[in-house]
PDB file of C-alpha atoms in Angstrom:
ATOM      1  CA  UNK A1131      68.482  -3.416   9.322  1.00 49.00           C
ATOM      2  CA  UNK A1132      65.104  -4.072  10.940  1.00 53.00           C
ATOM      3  CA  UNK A1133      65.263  -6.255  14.183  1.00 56.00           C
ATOM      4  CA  UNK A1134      62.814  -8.904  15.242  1.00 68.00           C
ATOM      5  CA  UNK A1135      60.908  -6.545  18.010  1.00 87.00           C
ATOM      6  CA  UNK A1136      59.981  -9.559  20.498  1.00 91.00           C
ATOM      7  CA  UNK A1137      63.241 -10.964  20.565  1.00 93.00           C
ATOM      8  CA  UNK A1138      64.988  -7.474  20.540  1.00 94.00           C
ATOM      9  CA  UNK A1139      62.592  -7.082  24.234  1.00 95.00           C
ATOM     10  CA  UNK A1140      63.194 -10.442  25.286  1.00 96.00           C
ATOM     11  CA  UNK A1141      67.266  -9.680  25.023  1.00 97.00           C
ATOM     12  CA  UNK A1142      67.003  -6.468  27.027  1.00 97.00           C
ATOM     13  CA  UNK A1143      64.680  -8.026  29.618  1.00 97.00           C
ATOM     14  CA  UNK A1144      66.869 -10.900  30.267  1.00 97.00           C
ATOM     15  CA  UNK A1145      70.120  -8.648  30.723  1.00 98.00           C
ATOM     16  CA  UNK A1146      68.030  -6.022  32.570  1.00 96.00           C
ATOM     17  CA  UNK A1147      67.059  -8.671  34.632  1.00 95.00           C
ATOM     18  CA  UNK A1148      70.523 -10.201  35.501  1.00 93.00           C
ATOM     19  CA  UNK A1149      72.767  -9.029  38.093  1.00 90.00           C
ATOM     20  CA  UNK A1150      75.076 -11.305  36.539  1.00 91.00           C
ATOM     21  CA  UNK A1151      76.370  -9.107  33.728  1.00 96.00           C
ATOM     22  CA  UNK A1152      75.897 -12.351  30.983  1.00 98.00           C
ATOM     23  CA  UNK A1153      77.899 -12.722  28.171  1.00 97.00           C
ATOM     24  CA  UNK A1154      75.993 -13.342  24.587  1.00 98.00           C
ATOM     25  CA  UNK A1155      76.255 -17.152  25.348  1.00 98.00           C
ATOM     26  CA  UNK A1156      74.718 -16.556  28.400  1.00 98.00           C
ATOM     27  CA  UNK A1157      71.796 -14.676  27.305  1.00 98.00           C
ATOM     28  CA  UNK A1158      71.501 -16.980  24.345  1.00 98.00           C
ATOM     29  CA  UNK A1159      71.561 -19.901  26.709  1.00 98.00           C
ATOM     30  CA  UNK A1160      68.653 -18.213  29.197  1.00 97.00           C
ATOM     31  CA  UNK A1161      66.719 -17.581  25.810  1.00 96.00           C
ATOM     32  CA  UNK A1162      66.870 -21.464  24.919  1.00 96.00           C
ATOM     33  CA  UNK A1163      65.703 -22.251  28.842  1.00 96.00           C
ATOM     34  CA  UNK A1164      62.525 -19.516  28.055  1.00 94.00           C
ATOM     35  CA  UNK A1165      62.319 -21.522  25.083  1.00 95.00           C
ATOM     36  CA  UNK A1166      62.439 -18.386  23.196  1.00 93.00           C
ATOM     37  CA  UNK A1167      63.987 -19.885  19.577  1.00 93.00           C
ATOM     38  CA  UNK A1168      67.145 -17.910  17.771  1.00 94.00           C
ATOM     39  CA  UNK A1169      70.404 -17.793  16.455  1.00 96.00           C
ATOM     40  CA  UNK A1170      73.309 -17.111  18.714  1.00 97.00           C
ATOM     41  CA  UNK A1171      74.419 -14.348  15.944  1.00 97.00           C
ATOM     42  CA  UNK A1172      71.255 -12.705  16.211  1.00 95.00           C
ATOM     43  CA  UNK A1173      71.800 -12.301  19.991  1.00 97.00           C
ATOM     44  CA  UNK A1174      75.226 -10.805  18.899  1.00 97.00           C
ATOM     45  CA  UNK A1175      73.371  -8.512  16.780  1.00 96.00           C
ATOM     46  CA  UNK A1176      70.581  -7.562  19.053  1.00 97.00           C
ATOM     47  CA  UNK A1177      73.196  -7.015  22.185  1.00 98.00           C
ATOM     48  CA  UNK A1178      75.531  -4.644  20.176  1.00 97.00           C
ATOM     49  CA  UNK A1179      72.414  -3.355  18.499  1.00 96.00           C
ATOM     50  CA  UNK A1180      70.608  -2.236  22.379  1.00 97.00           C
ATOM     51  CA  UNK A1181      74.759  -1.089  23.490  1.00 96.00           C
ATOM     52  CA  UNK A1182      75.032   1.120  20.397  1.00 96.00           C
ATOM     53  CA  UNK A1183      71.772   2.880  21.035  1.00 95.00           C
ATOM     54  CA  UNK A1184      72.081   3.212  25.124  1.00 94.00           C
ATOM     55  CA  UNK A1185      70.082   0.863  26.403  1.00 96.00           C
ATOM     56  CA  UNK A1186      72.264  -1.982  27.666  1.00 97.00           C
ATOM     57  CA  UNK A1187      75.908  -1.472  28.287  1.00 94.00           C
ATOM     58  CA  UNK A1188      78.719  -3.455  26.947  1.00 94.00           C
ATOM     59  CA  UNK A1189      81.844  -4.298  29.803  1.00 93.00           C
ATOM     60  CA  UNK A1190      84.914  -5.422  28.064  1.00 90.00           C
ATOM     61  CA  UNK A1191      87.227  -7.356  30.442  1.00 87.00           C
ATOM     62  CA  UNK A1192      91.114  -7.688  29.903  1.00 79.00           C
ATOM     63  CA  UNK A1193      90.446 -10.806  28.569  1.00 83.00           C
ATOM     64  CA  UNK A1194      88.433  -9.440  25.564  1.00 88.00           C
ATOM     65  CA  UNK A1195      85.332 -11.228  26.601  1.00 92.00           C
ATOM     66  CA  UNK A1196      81.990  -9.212  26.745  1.00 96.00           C
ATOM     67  CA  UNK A1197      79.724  -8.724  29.244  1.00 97.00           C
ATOM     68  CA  UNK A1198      77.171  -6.953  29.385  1.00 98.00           C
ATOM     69  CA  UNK A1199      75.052  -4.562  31.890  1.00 96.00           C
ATOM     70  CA  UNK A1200      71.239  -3.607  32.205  1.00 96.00           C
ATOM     71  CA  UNK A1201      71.921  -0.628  34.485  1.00 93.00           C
ATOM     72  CA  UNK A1202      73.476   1.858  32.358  1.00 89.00           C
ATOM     73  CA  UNK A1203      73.292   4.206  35.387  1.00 87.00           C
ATOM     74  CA  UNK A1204      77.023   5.854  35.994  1.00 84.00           C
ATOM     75  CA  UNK A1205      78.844   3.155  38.039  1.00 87.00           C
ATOM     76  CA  UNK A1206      82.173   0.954  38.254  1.00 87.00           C
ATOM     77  CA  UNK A1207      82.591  -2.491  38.109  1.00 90.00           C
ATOM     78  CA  UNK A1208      84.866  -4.881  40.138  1.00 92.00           C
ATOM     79  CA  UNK A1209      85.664  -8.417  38.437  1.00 92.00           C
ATOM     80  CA  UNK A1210      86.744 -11.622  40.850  1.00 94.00           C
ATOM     81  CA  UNK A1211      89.636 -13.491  39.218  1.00 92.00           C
ATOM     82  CA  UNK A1212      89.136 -16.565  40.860  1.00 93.00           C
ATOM     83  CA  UNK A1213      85.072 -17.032  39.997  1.00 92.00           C
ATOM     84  CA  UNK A1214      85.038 -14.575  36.714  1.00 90.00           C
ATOM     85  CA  UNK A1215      81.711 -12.055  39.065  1.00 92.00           C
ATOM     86  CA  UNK A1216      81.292  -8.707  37.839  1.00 93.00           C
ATOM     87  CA  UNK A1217      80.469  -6.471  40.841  1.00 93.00           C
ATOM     88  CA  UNK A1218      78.558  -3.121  40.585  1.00 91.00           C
ATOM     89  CA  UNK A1219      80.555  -0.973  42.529  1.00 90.00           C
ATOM     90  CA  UNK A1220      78.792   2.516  43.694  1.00 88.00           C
ATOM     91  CA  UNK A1221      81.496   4.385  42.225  1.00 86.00           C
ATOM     92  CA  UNK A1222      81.123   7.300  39.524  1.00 84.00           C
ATOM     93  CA  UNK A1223      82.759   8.411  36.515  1.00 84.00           C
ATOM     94  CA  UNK A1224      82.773  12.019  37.735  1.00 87.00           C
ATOM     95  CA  UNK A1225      84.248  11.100  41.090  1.00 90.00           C
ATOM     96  CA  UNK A1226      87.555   9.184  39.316  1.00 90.00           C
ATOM     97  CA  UNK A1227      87.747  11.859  37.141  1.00 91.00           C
ATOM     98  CA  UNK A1228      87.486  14.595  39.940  1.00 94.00           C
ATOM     99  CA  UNK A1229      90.529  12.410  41.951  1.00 93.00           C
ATOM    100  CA  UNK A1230      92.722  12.301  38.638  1.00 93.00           C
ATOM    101  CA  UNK A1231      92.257  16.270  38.059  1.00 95.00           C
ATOM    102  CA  UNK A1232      92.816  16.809  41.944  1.00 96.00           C
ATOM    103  CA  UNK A1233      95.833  14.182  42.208  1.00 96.00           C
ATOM    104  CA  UNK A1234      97.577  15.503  38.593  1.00 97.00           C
ATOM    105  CA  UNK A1235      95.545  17.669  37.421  1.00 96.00           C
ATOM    106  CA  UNK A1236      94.491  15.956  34.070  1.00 96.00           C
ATOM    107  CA  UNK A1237      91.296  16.352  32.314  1.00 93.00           C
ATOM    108  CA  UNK A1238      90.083  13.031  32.092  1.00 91.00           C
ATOM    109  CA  UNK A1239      88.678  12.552  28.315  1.00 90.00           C
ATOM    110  CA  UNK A1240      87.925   8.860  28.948  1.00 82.00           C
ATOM    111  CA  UNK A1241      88.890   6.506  31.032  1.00 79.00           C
ATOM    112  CA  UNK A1242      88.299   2.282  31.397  1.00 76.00           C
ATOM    113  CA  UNK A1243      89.103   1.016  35.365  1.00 76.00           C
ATOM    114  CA  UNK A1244      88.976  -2.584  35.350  1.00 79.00           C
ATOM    115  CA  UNK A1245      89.259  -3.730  39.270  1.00 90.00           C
ATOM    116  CA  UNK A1246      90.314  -6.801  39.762  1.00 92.00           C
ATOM    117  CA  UNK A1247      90.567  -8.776  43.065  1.00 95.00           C
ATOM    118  CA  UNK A1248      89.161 -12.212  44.820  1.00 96.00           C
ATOM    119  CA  UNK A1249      85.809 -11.672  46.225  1.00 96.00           C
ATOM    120  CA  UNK A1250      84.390 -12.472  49.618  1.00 95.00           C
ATOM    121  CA  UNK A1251      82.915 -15.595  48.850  1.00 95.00           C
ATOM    122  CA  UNK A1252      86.191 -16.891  46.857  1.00 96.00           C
ATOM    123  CA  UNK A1253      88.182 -15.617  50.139  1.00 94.00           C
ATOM    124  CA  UNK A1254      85.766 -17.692  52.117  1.00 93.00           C
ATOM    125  CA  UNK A1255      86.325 -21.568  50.154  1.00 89.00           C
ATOM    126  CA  UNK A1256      90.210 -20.739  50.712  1.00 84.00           C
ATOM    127  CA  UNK A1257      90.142 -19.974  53.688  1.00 86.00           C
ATOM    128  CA  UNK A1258      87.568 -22.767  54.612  1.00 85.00           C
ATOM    129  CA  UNK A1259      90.439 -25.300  52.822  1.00 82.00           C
ATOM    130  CA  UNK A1260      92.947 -24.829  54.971  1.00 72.00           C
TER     131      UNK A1260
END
């Protein structure tokens, strides 16, 4: 299936772009601010299209919702349960699976490390309320 090249760059721009790690309602949303006119299912299609090939990565939380990441450098992520943030955390795939080998000495073949926690700003409204 042939994709609509402008749209196609304006999808990977805008998730490049975003720290955020936006969902396909998200990017669809920023498109309709850039007044950029489509489909939500064509952002579907574009975003799985740009994960399949490399470009843009897709983060699947517990919850089943999709996010998804411009830097598609080796790192970890770290997801606030209070405000729904994904963090980039400076973490790589070769040094979790170096601690698994060194702590049990498995092979890791895969692996998918969701942290989850309440992040600094989240810590500081609570703690501010009291």
């Amino acid at each position: 299936m042939k994709y609509n090249s402008k749209l196609r760059t304006a999808i990977k721009e805008i998730v490049c772009a975003s720290y955020e790690h936006p969902t396909a309602e998200d990017v669809y949303l920023m498109m309709q601010n850039k007044n950029i006119n489509t489909s939500i299912s064509t952002v579907y299609r574009n975003l799985h299209q740009l994960s399949e090939e490399g470009i843009i990565k897709e983060i699947v939380m517990p919850s089943g919702k999709v996010h998804y990441d411009g830097r598609t450098y080796d790192h970890g992520h770290a997801y606030c349960i209070s405000c729904n943030r994904i963090y980039d955390l400076s973490i790589s795939d070769k040094e979790i699976d170096d601690l698994v080998a060194k702590e049990i000495g498995m092979k890791v073949l895969n692996h998918e490390i969701t942290i989850k926690g309440i992040c600094k700003e989240c810590m500081n409204k609570v703690n501010k309320q009291k």
